[in-house]
Amino acid sequence: YFVALCVLLVRETHLATSGRTPCGLLTFGDSCVETRCAEYNHIFGFQTSCARHECARTERQELGETFASGEGPTPWLLLGLAGTWCAFLLSARQMWRWQGGSWETETGNERGLASVILAVPATYGLCAVHAMRVLNVNREDTWQAEGMMSAAELYSALGLYAFHRLLVAYTDCPVLRQRSKADQALWRGFRGLIEAGLKQYVVLVFGCNALELVAKTWSWMNPSYCVSLLAAAASIWFPHHNIQISLSDEAVHNAHHTRTGTIACEDLWNTVSLLMVVANFFTCSIALYAVLRYEHAFADKLKDHSPFWKFWGVKGLLSVNFMQRIVLMVVGALATRQISEDFRTFLNFFLVCIESAILALMNLWAYAPPESSFLKDRGVADTPGGCAEEAAEFARLEEAGHRSDEEDEQKKNSASFAEDQLAQTIGKTFYDD
């Protein structure tokens, strides 16, 4: 996955610096399909040929296709690329420390889970820099730019699930499995409930991304159908109103690289995605609450692993990006000088690129690989699962139980010996008598 990130980041850097558009960029414009004579020539007062024509009817047509942008990379885009490269290099260095160490981890899958989490900053940075490049080439394609952040959120959901599995690995002790069946059932039920709260978030985000991919494919293959679907959606939302939908002339005039059907598809997706935003908010809140409850339930066992900073290493960018968009929206609404929505969107992606580097730098400390001496000092190097305290407690209880059994056996043997002596005394006395 890190190799794929590196290849895609090199591609984005080349396209951003060269201004190339690999798939081409369609250009649309108004083409005259019917003309009429506006002025005639006259000879001796008689009307003859036409002196000047004017367009009577125009149609929007595809004028051409370009594979290069006329504008060069902006300083914002170059700084965003630098921040993304820093995030990738820091994350790759930390992952190399995890994978290349000669020490043994506390759990068998700790390396893989940590590697999944370490890729979160680089993934956010790559998606944000791609969105910046798309907007730099075509400011009208905000749908593609926003869709990349949805892909980053999907990986963030997978990272949150990996973080929960890492906490389970830290707290799952083999010696605890030898406890009573009731305790084991309670433990499995609690862990299953927490995992259900996380899995529903991953499934919802995956479903939203899949549905958006289907919508984009439909927009590319049959964009004209979106016009009728948009009217049907309006009638469903407002069943008691007669609504006639038509594209404004200003929107058509400003759309130089977008089909009119694609504009309708984008509006239709924005209408449907409002419901997904609400569902996503609640499912994400449930998942975060589930992880926090698990962390608080095992706070004593997790205190040596810095779970607070590890948590922010996973969900920091998602939370910051959510609050950041709200702040930029409020600032744009309250600013005395009007700030365009395109600039606010571009600025949000730029800040995500810089924040991804900050998060990768924080992960150097939050997800530092354990050293062999550290594990030995804690006494967990030879204990499966790294549960030295639980193993010592279980051994102490077993030893106490053995001592108690031995004492009971001694008492039992002493009582039997006393009974035998008493029986012999009584038998001798009876014999003498």
Tab-separated table of C-alpha atoms in Angstrom, residues 281 319-333 344 348:
chain	number	residue	atom	x	y	z
A	281	PHE	CA	-22.499	11.858	11.505
A	319	SER	CA	-12.283	15.694	13.099
A	320	VAL	CA	-10.136	18.660	12.104
A	321	ASN	CA	-11.374	18.533	8.508
A	322	PHE	CA	-15.001	18.465	9.669
A	323	MET	CA	-14.597	21.440	12.004
A	324	GLN	CA	-12.405	23.248	9.500
A	325	ARG	CA	-15.066	23.187	6.809
A	326	ILE	CA	-17.649	24.575	9.217
A	327	VAL	CA	-15.300	27.394	10.290
A	328	LEU	CA	-14.491	28.320	6.683
A	329	MET	CA	-18.195	28.315	5.849
A	330	VAL	CA	-18.988	30.632	8.765
A	331	VAL	CA	-16.053	32.931	7.971
A	332	GLY	CA	-17.154	33.127	4.346
A	333	ALA	CA	-20.697	34.043	5.397
A	344	ARG	CA	-12.887	28.086	0.494
A	348	ASN	CA	-9.639	23.497	2.962
